[in-house]
Amino acid sequence: MTRMSGHPRADARRSSRLATIAAAIAGSSILAACGSSDSVGPRPPIDTTTPPTTSALKDLASRRGIVLGAAVERYLEGGGATGALFRTRLTGEFSAVTPGNDMKHERLAPSQGSYSFAAADAIVAFAQANGMRVRGHTLVWGSQIARWVTTGTWTQEQARTMLTSYITTVAGHFKGKLLAWDVVNEPLNDDGSLKQNFWATNVGADYIELAFRTAHAADPDVPLFLNDYNLEYPGAKADAAYTLVRDLRTRGVPIDGIGFQAHFIVGTVPSRASLAATFKRFADLGLKVHITELDIRIRQPSTSADLTTQASDYATVVRACLDTPGCESIVTWGLADSDSWVPQAFPGWGEPLLFDAAYAPKPAYYAFADALK
Ligand code: G3I
C-alpha cells in the first residue's frame, strides 16, 4: 500500500511511520503508541478493531454539532487486511459517507432507458448497517454524464425532460435516505460566469432552478445544496455564487445549503477569520453550510514541515466551521492518502488527507481532533 517516494528522507520518515502504525495496531491506542518510534520487531497481525484515538473524530465532531464524512470509492467490502483496516477507520472515525463516483449520472444511467443503482444502493446499505449518513453526490453536473447523453442530439424540450426525469427517478429512489443532495455541482467559472456545460447549453440557464424544483418535488425533506470549488476565497466566483443562491432564495426556489468543496493547497488556506466570514455571508442567507470535499494537497515529496503546515491548515478549516452557526458537516474527499484523486489529477502532488497511505493518522488528524475539542 505504501508508495515510496524515491526521496531518502521521505522514505525514512515513511518507514518510521509504518513502524508506528504496526505498534499502534498491536497496542491499545495510537495515542499511546505515538511516543514510541522504536523498531517493533516482527510485524504483528493487523488488529482491525482498534481505533486510532481514544475519542473518535466523529464523536468529537458530533459534540460540536458536526456530521463528519469521507468520500468513498472502494473497500466497502473485500480488500483483505487493507480493506478491513479501511472499514475500521471509516466506521470508527466518520459518521457519514459520500459516494465519490457511484451516484453520478454516468454510473446511475449508463444506458438509455435503464438505471443502475446497485453500487450506490450498496453504499447506502453499508452506511445504514453502520449507523452512518449518506451525502448524495451529485444530481446535475457538467462532468461524468453518460456518453449516450453527451453524444446525442437533443431539442431543448428533450433535454429538459431528460433532466427532470433523471432527477425525479434518482431523488425518488433515494427518498428519505440521504443527509443532503448536491443537486447542482460546479455551475460557475472562476470569473463568476455560468459554465456552459451540457445542461446550460441544452436546457438553458434556468437548468439550476429547474433542478432544485424537481429534486424538491421528488424528495421534499432532504436538504438541497449547490456545491462548488474556489468559493472559499473572496472574489468573483464567491460573489457570483452568493448572488446566484440569494436570487434563488428570494424567488422561493427550494435551496437549503451551500457546499464548499474546499480542495486546498497546503499553506494557501484562507485565514480562520476570512473563511468564517465567507461561511457566515452564506449562512446569513438562511443556508446551511457544508464543507463537502475537503483535502489539502502537498507537493511531493513532502517534508515534515509540510505535514505540520497541513495540520494547522486543517485546524483552521475546522475552527472556521465551528465559528459559523449553520456549518454542520465536514466531509474529506477520501479517507487516506492512498485513496485520493489528487495524485492522478495533479501529478507531483499528494498526501492531502487525514490518514496516510497505510491508514495511520497524520499530524492533520490530531490537529483536526484538537480543533474539535
Ligand atoms: O471507472 C473508470 C475505470 O473503468 C477505468 O479503468 C479507469 C482508468 O483511468 O478510469 C475510471 O474512471 C475514473 C473515475 O474517477 C473512477 O475511478 C476516471 O478516469 C477519473 O477521471 C474519475 O475521477 C473522478 C473525478 O471526480 C472526475 O471528475 C474522481 O474519482 C472523483 O473523486 C472526482 O470527484 C470530484 C467531485 O465529484 C466534484 N468535485 C471535484 C472532485 C475531484 O475531482
Short mmCIF file of C-alpha atoms and ligand atoms in Angstrom, two decimals:
data_model
loop_
_atom_site.label_atom_id
_atom_site.label_comp_id
_atom_site.label_asym_id
_atom_site.label_seq_id
_atom_site.Cartn_x
_atom_site.Cartn_y
_atom_site.Cartn_z
CA MET A 1 0.00 0.00 0.00
CA THR A 2 2.75 2.45 0.87
CA ARG A 3 4.24 4.27 -2.09
CA MET A 4 7.91 5.03 -1.68
CA SER A 5 8.86 8.44 -2.98
CA GLY A 6 12.39 7.69 -4.08
CA HIS A 7 13.41 10.54 -1.77
CA PRO A 8 15.62 9.15 1.04
CA ARG A 9 14.37 11.46 3.80
CA ALA A 10 10.75 10.93 2.88
CA ASP A 11 11.24 7.18 2.65
CA ALA A 12 12.93 7.05 6.07
CA ARG A 13 10.05 9.03 7.52
CA ARG A 14 7.52 6.67 5.96
CA SER A 15 9.37 3.62 7.27
CA SER A 16 9.30 5.11 10.74
CA ARG A 17 5.61 5.89 10.31
CA LEU A 18 4.94 2.30 9.28
CA ALA A 19 6.70 1.12 12.42
CA THR A 20 4.44 3.41 14.42
CA ILE A 21 1.37 2.00 12.71
CA ALA A 22 2.45 -1.54 13.42
CA ALA A 23 2.96 -0.64 17.07
CA ALA A 24 -0.37 1.12 17.19
CA ILE A 25 -2.43 -1.67 15.78
CA ALA A 26 -0.76 -4.07 18.15
CA GLY A 27 -1.33 -1.85 21.19
CA SER A 28 -4.44 -0.33 22.68
CA SER A 29 -4.32 3.09 21.01
CA ILE A 30 -2.28 5.12 18.57
CA LEU A 31 -2.06 7.95 21.07
CA ALA A 32 -0.28 5.57 23.41
CA ALA A 33 1.91 4.27 20.62
CA CYS A 34 2.89 7.68 19.31
CA GLY A 35 5.51 8.17 21.96
CA SER A 36 7.34 5.09 20.72
CA SER A 37 9.31 5.21 17.49
CA ASP A 38 11.41 2.17 18.42
CA SER A 39 11.73 -0.64 15.95
CA VAL A 40 8.93 -3.08 16.56
CA GLY A 41 10.28 -6.47 15.55
CA PRO A 42 8.12 -8.90 13.61
CA ARG A 43 5.01 -7.25 12.22
CA PRO A 44 2.03 -8.30 14.33
CA PRO A 45 -1.25 -9.35 12.75
CA ILE A 46 -3.44 -6.36 11.92
CA ASP A 47 -5.95 -5.64 14.65
CA THR A 48 -8.76 -4.05 12.71
CA THR A 49 -10.81 -3.29 15.79
CA THR A 50 -8.56 -0.66 17.35
CA PRO A 51 -9.46 2.98 16.69
CA PRO A 52 -6.53 5.39 16.41
CA THR A 53 -7.56 7.66 19.27
CA THR A 54 -9.48 7.20 22.48
CA SER A 55 -12.05 9.72 21.17
CA ALA A 56 -13.09 9.10 17.60
CA LEU A 57 -13.21 12.15 15.36
CA LYS A 58 -16.89 11.54 14.67
CA ASP A 59 -17.70 11.73 18.39
CA LEU A 60 -15.69 14.90 18.89
CA ALA A 61 -17.45 16.35 15.84
CA SER A 62 -20.87 15.25 16.95
CA ARG A 63 -20.43 17.01 20.29
CA ARG A 64 -19.92 20.20 18.28
CA GLY A 65 -22.94 19.54 16.06
CA ILE A 66 -20.87 18.46 13.06
CA VAL A 67 -21.53 15.42 10.88
CA LEU A 68 -18.14 14.16 9.75
CA GLY A 69 -17.90 12.32 6.45
CA ALA A 70 -15.47 10.84 3.96
CA ALA A 71 -15.89 10.21 0.25
CA VAL A 72 -15.65 6.52 -0.57
CA GLU A 73 -14.76 4.76 -3.76
CA ARG A 74 -13.66 1.27 -2.74
CA TYR A 75 -13.06 -1.20 0.07
CA LEU A 76 -16.62 -1.15 1.40
CA GLU A 77 -16.29 -4.89 1.06
CA GLY A 78 -13.37 -7.23 0.47
CA GLY A 79 -9.87 -5.86 0.05
CA GLY A 80 -8.21 -8.25 2.52
CA ALA A 81 -6.46 -6.74 5.54
CA THR A 82 -6.25 -3.33 3.84
CA GLY A 83 -9.97 -3.35 3.19
CA ALA A 84 -10.66 -4.34 6.77
CA LEU A 85 -8.45 -1.52 8.06
CA PHE A 86 -10.17 0.92 5.69
CA ARG A 87 -13.58 -0.07 7.06
CA THR A 88 -12.36 0.13 10.64
CA ARG A 89 -11.11 3.66 10.11
CA LEU A 90 -14.20 4.67 8.16
CA THR A 91 -16.79 3.37 10.58
CA GLY A 92 -14.70 4.18 13.64
CA GLU A 93 -13.89 7.78 12.76
CA PHE A 94 -16.63 9.03 10.42
CA SER A 95 -20.38 9.33 10.72
CA ALA A 96 -21.15 9.85 7.03
CA VAL A 97 -20.02 8.85 3.57
CA THR A 98 -20.25 10.48 0.17
CA PRO A 99 -20.05 8.16 -2.83
CA GLY A 100 -17.05 9.53 -4.75
CA ASN A 101 -18.46 8.45 -8.11
CA ASP A 102 -21.30 5.96 -7.63
CA MET A 103 -24.15 8.49 -7.58
CA LYS A 104 -23.05 10.32 -10.71
CA HIS A 105 -25.05 10.30 -13.93
CA GLU A 106 -22.71 8.02 -15.90
CA ARG A 107 -22.90 5.38 -13.15
CA LEU A 108 -26.66 5.60 -12.45
CA ALA A 109 -27.87 5.97 -16.05
CA PRO A 110 -25.21 4.18 -18.11
CA SER A 111 -27.55 3.42 -21.00
CA GLN A 112 -30.70 4.99 -22.32
CA GLY A 113 -33.87 3.85 -20.61
CA SER A 114 -32.22 1.95 -17.75
CA TYR A 115 -30.84 2.77 -14.36
CA SER A 116 -28.13 1.01 -12.41
CA PHE A 117 -28.50 1.55 -8.68
CA ALA A 118 -26.66 -1.49 -7.33
CA ALA A 119 -23.34 0.17 -6.38
CA ALA A 120 -24.99 3.24 -4.87
CA ASP A 121 -27.51 1.08 -3.02
CA ALA A 122 -24.63 -0.95 -1.57
CA ILE A 123 -23.09 2.23 -0.15
CA VAL A 124 -26.41 3.25 1.38
CA ALA A 125 -26.83 -0.25 2.85
CA PHE A 126 -23.29 -0.18 4.25
CA ALA A 127 -23.94 3.22 5.82
CA GLN A 128 -27.25 2.14 7.31
CA ALA A 129 -25.73 -1.04 8.72
CA ASN A 130 -23.03 1.06 10.41
CA GLY A 131 -25.21 3.91 11.66
CA MET A 132 -23.77 6.37 9.12
CA ARG A 133 -25.40 9.02 6.94
CA VAL A 134 -25.00 9.38 3.17
CA ARG A 135 -24.49 12.59 1.22
CA GLY A 136 -25.93 12.35 -2.29
CA HIS A 137 -23.40 13.48 -4.88
CA THR A 138 -24.41 14.66 -7.41
CA LEU A 139 -27.64 15.06 -9.39
CA VAL A 140 -26.63 17.61 -12.01
CA TRP A 141 -23.07 18.23 -13.15
CA GLY A 142 -21.39 19.04 -16.43
CA SER A 143 -18.94 16.13 -15.98
CA GLN A 144 -19.38 12.37 -15.74
CA ILE A 145 -22.61 12.46 -17.73
CA ALA A 146 -23.32 9.21 -19.59
CA ARG A 147 -21.98 9.20 -23.14
CA TRP A 148 -25.34 8.33 -24.66
CA VAL A 149 -26.50 11.73 -23.39
CA THR A 150 -23.50 13.86 -24.32
CA THR A 151 -23.12 12.34 -27.78
CA GLY A 152 -26.82 12.60 -28.64
CA THR A 153 -28.61 15.44 -30.36
CA TRP A 154 -31.49 16.82 -28.36
CA THR A 155 -34.10 19.51 -28.66
CA GLN A 156 -34.39 21.84 -25.69
CA GLU A 157 -37.64 20.13 -24.73
CA GLN A 158 -35.99 16.69 -24.81
CA ALA A 159 -33.05 17.92 -22.73
CA ARG A 160 -35.46 19.38 -20.17
CA THR A 161 -37.38 16.15 -19.94
CA MET A 162 -34.15 14.18 -19.66
CA LEU A 163 -33.02 16.37 -16.76
CA THR A 164 -36.30 16.29 -14.88
CA SER A 165 -36.99 12.60 -15.37
CA TYR A 166 -33.45 11.72 -14.25
CA ILE A 167 -33.76 13.82 -11.10
CA THR A 168 -37.26 12.53 -10.36
CA THR A 169 -36.12 8.93 -10.70
CA VAL A 170 -32.87 9.25 -8.76
CA ALA A 171 -34.06 11.56 -5.98
CA GLY A 172 -37.18 9.39 -5.73
CA HIS A 173 -35.08 6.22 -5.48
CA PHE A 174 -33.09 7.59 -2.52
CA LYS A 175 -36.04 9.43 -0.95
CA GLY A 176 -35.75 9.64 2.83
CA LYS A 177 -32.30 8.03 2.90
CA LEU A 178 -29.88 10.94 2.49
CA LEU A 179 -28.32 13.59 4.69
CA ALA A 180 -28.28 16.03 1.77
CA TRP A 181 -28.18 16.17 -2.03
CA ASP A 182 -25.61 18.06 -4.03
CA VAL A 183 -28.27 18.99 -6.56
CA VAL A 184 -26.16 21.20 -8.80
CA ASN A 185 -22.40 20.76 -8.85
CA GLU A 186 -19.85 23.28 -10.09
CA PRO A 187 -22.11 25.59 -12.13
CA LEU A 188 -19.70 28.56 -12.14
CA ASN A 189 -16.45 29.51 -13.81
CA ASP A 190 -13.74 31.13 -11.71
CA ASP A 191 -14.61 34.55 -13.21
CA GLY A 192 -18.16 34.12 -11.88
CA SER A 193 -19.84 33.44 -15.23
CA LEU A 194 -22.15 30.47 -15.70
CA LYS A 195 -20.33 27.39 -17.02
CA GLN A 196 -21.57 26.47 -20.45
CA ASN A 197 -21.84 22.79 -19.60
CA PHE A 198 -24.12 20.23 -21.26
CA TRP A 199 -27.15 21.24 -19.20
CA ALA A 200 -26.70 25.01 -19.53
CA THR A 201 -26.24 24.62 -23.26
CA ASN A 202 -29.09 22.22 -23.92
CA VAL A 203 -31.64 23.19 -21.27
CA GLY A 204 -30.80 26.85 -20.77
CA ALA A 205 -29.54 28.94 -17.85
CA ASP A 206 -32.61 28.04 -15.82
CA TYR A 207 -31.42 24.42 -15.53
CA ILE A 208 -30.30 25.21 -11.99
CA GLU A 209 -33.70 26.38 -10.82
CA LEU A 210 -35.38 23.50 -12.65
CA ALA A 211 -33.07 21.00 -10.94
CA PHE A 212 -33.82 22.30 -7.43
CA ARG A 213 -37.57 22.44 -8.01
CA THR A 214 -37.60 18.92 -9.43
CA ALA A 215 -35.47 17.48 -6.63
CA HIS A 216 -37.70 19.07 -4.02
CA ALA A 217 -40.81 17.60 -5.62
CA ALA A 218 -39.19 14.13 -5.59
CA ASP A 219 -37.89 14.25 -2.00
CA PRO A 220 -39.36 17.22 -0.10
CA ASP A 221 -37.46 16.56 3.14
CA VAL A 222 -33.85 16.19 2.05
CA PRO A 223 -31.75 19.39 2.25
CA LEU A 224 -30.76 20.52 -1.23
CA PHE A 225 -27.31 22.01 -1.92
CA LEU A 226 -25.43 23.88 -4.59
CA ASN A 227 -21.83 22.69 -4.44
CA ASP A 228 -18.72 24.29 -5.92
CA TYR A 229 -14.97 24.81 -5.52
CA ASN A 230 -12.95 28.01 -5.07
CA LEU A 231 -15.79 29.64 -3.16
CA GLU A 232 -13.57 29.72 -0.08
CA TYR A 233 -11.67 32.80 -1.20
CA PRO A 234 -13.26 36.26 -1.53
CA GLY A 235 -13.53 37.14 -5.20
CA ALA A 236 -15.57 36.97 -8.37
CA LYS A 237 -16.60 33.33 -8.04
CA ALA A 238 -17.71 33.60 -4.40
CA ASP A 239 -19.60 36.80 -5.24
CA ALA A 240 -21.33 35.16 -8.19
CA ALA A 241 -22.30 32.13 -6.09
CA TYR A 242 -23.66 34.44 -3.41
CA THR A 243 -25.74 36.39 -5.94
CA LEU A 244 -26.97 33.17 -7.52
CA VAL A 245 -28.14 31.49 -4.31
CA ARG A 246 -29.57 34.74 -2.92
CA ASP A 247 -31.60 35.13 -6.10
CA LEU A 248 -32.81 31.51 -5.87
CA ARG A 249 -33.83 32.01 -2.21
CA THR A 250 -35.57 35.30 -2.98
CA ARG A 251 -37.62 33.67 -5.69
CA GLY A 252 -38.63 30.77 -3.47
CA VAL A 253 -36.55 28.13 -5.25
CA PRO A 254 -36.02 25.29 -2.73
CA ILE A 255 -32.30 25.51 -1.97
CA ASP A 256 -31.23 24.74 1.58
CA GLY A 257 -27.47 24.87 1.58
CA ILE A 258 -24.18 25.76 0.01
CA GLY A 259 -21.38 23.22 -0.30
CA PHE A 260 -17.81 24.48 -0.14
CA GLN A 261 -15.72 21.78 -1.76
CA ALA A 262 -12.51 23.09 -0.14
CA HIS A 263 -9.85 21.46 -2.33
CA PHE A 264 -6.89 23.35 -0.90
CA ILE A 265 -3.14 23.60 -1.45
CA VAL A 266 -1.09 23.40 1.74
CA GLY A 267 -0.14 26.82 3.05
CA THR A 268 -2.74 28.67 0.97
CA VAL A 269 -5.82 28.07 3.10
CA PRO A 270 -7.54 31.37 3.92
CA SER A 271 -7.22 32.61 7.50
CA ARG A 272 -9.77 31.40 10.03
CA ALA A 273 -11.34 34.88 10.13
CA SER A 274 -11.59 35.14 6.34
CA LEU A 275 -13.02 31.64 5.96
CA ALA A 276 -15.51 32.14 8.78
CA ALA A 277 -16.60 35.46 7.24
CA THR A 278 -17.14 33.73 3.89
CA PHE A 279 -19.17 30.94 5.51
CA LYS A 280 -21.21 33.46 7.53
CA ARG A 281 -22.05 35.50 4.46
CA PHE A 282 -23.85 32.48 3.02
CA ALA A 283 -25.25 31.29 6.35
CA ASP A 284 -26.82 34.74 6.78
CA LEU A 285 -28.97 33.98 3.74
CA GLY A 286 -30.52 31.19 5.82
CA LEU A 287 -28.44 28.50 4.13
CA LYS A 288 -26.77 25.55 5.76
CA VAL A 289 -23.03 25.47 5.17
CA HIS A 290 -21.34 22.13 4.46
CA ILE A 291 -17.66 21.59 3.70
CA THR A 292 -18.11 18.84 1.19
CA GLU A 293 -14.81 17.70 -0.35
CA LEU A 294 -12.06 18.86 1.96
CA ASP A 295 -8.48 17.95 1.12
CA ILE A 296 -5.19 19.84 1.39
CA ARG A 297 -2.59 18.71 -1.11
CA ILE A 298 1.17 18.80 -0.73
CA ARG A 299 3.88 18.91 -3.40
CA GLN A 300 5.78 15.59 -3.40
CA PRO A 301 7.98 14.55 -1.80
CA SER A 302 6.66 16.18 1.34
CA THR A 303 8.70 17.43 4.28
CA SER A 304 7.72 17.19 7.90
CA ALA A 305 7.26 20.98 7.79
CA ASP A 306 4.62 20.45 5.06
CA LEU A 307 2.78 17.94 7.24
CA THR A 308 2.85 20.40 10.14
CA THR A 309 1.51 23.21 7.96
CA GLN A 310 -1.15 20.86 6.64
CA ALA A 311 -2.17 20.03 10.21
CA SER A 312 -2.57 23.67 11.06
CA ASP A 313 -4.48 24.28 7.81
CA TYR A 314 -6.94 21.50 8.69
CA ALA A 315 -7.40 23.03 12.15
CA THR A 316 -8.12 26.41 10.54
CA VAL A 317 -10.89 24.91 8.42
CA VAL A 318 -12.45 23.10 11.38
CA ARG A 319 -12.33 26.23 13.56
CA ALA A 320 -13.87 28.40 10.83
CA CYS A 321 -16.71 25.90 10.57
CA LEU A 322 -17.19 25.89 14.35
CA ASP A 323 -17.24 29.72 14.25
CA THR A 324 -20.20 29.60 11.86
CA PRO A 325 -23.71 28.84 13.09
CA GLY A 326 -25.18 26.74 10.29
CA CYS A 327 -21.90 24.98 9.44
CA GLU A 328 -22.97 21.46 10.23
CA SER A 329 -20.96 18.99 8.18
CA ILE A 330 -17.38 18.43 7.08
CA VAL A 331 -16.54 15.74 4.52
CA THR A 332 -12.99 14.88 3.47
CA TRP A 333 -12.62 13.79 -0.17
CA GLY A 334 -11.38 10.31 0.57
CA LEU A 335 -10.21 8.63 3.73
CA ALA A 336 -6.50 8.00 3.30
CA ASP A 337 -3.79 9.44 1.04
CA SER A 338 -3.76 6.20 -0.94
CA ASP A 339 -7.42 6.73 -1.92
CA SER A 340 -7.16 10.31 -3.08
CA TRP A 341 -7.95 11.67 -6.54
CA VAL A 342 -5.09 14.19 -6.18
CA PRO A 343 -2.03 12.27 -7.48
CA GLN A 344 -3.90 11.38 -10.67
CA ALA A 345 -5.37 14.83 -11.23
CA PHE A 346 -2.31 16.82 -10.12
CA PRO A 347 0.83 14.82 -10.91
CA GLY A 348 3.56 15.68 -8.40
CA TRP A 349 1.07 16.42 -5.63
CA GLY A 350 -0.40 14.17 -2.96
CA GLU A 351 -0.87 13.33 0.73
CA PRO A 352 -3.98 15.52 1.07
CA LEU A 353 -5.95 13.63 3.72
CA LEU A 354 -6.05 12.86 7.46
CA PHE A 355 -4.71 9.30 7.18
CA ASP A 356 -1.56 8.24 5.36
CA ALA A 357 -1.26 5.53 2.73
CA ALA A 358 -1.15 2.86 5.44
CA TYR A 359 -4.26 4.28 7.16
CA ALA A 360 -2.25 5.70 10.05
CA PRO A 361 -3.38 9.06 11.40
CA LYS A 362 -1.23 12.00 10.31
CA PRO A 363 -0.45 15.22 12.19
CA ALA A 364 -3.51 16.63 10.42
CA TYR A 365 -5.67 14.01 12.15
CA TYR A 366 -4.54 15.12 15.60
CA ALA A 367 -4.88 18.81 14.73
CA PHE A 368 -8.40 18.12 13.44
CA ALA A 369 -9.24 16.38 16.70
CA ASP A 370 -7.75 19.21 18.79
CA ALA A 371 -9.68 21.83 16.86
CA LEU A 372 -12.92 19.95 17.60
CA LYS A 373 -12.24 19.77 21.30
O1 G3I B 1 -14.18 3.87 -13.99
C1 G3I B 1 -13.03 4.01 -14.84
C2 G3I B 1 -12.32 2.68 -15.00
O2 G3I B 1 -13.18 1.80 -15.67
C3 G3I B 1 -11.03 2.91 -15.79
O3 G3I B 1 -10.32 1.70 -15.84
C4 G3I B 1 -10.16 3.95 -15.11
C5 G3I B 1 -8.90 4.27 -15.90
O4 G3I B 1 -8.40 5.54 -15.58
O5 G3I B 1 -10.90 5.14 -15.00
C6 G3I B 1 -12.06 5.00 -14.22
O6 G3I B 1 -12.72 6.24 -14.17
C7 G3I B 1 -12.15 7.20 -13.32
C8 G3I B 1 -13.17 7.54 -12.24
O7 G3I B 1 -12.71 8.61 -11.47
C9 G3I B 1 -13.45 6.36 -11.31
O8 G3I B 1 -12.31 5.98 -10.61
C10 G3I B 1 -11.80 8.42 -14.15
O9 G3I B 1 -10.72 8.12 -15.01
C11 G3I B 1 -11.44 9.56 -13.25
O10 G3I B 1 -11.29 10.75 -14.03
C12 G3I B 1 -12.53 9.79 -12.23
O11 G3I B 1 -12.14 10.83 -11.39
C13 G3I B 1 -13.13 11.30 -10.52
C14 G3I B 1 -13.38 12.78 -10.81
O12 G3I B 1 -14.30 13.27 -9.85
C15 G3I B 1 -13.92 13.01 -12.19
O13 G3I B 1 -14.15 14.37 -12.39
C16 G3I B 1 -12.63 11.11 -9.12
O14 G3I B 1 -12.54 9.71 -8.82
C17 G3I B 1 -13.58 11.78 -8.15
O15 G3I B 1 -13.02 11.74 -6.85
C18 G3I B 1 -13.77 13.24 -8.57
O16 G3I B 1 -14.62 13.88 -7.68
C19 G3I B 1 -14.86 15.25 -7.94
C20 G3I B 1 -16.24 15.57 -7.39
O17 G3I B 1 -17.18 14.69 -7.93
C21 G3I B 1 -16.61 17.03 -7.71
N1 G3I B 1 -15.61 17.94 -7.23
C22 G3I B 1 -14.23 17.64 -7.63
C23 G3I B 1 -13.87 16.20 -7.25
C24 G3I B 1 -12.43 15.91 -7.58
O18 G3I B 1 -12.23 15.95 -8.95
#
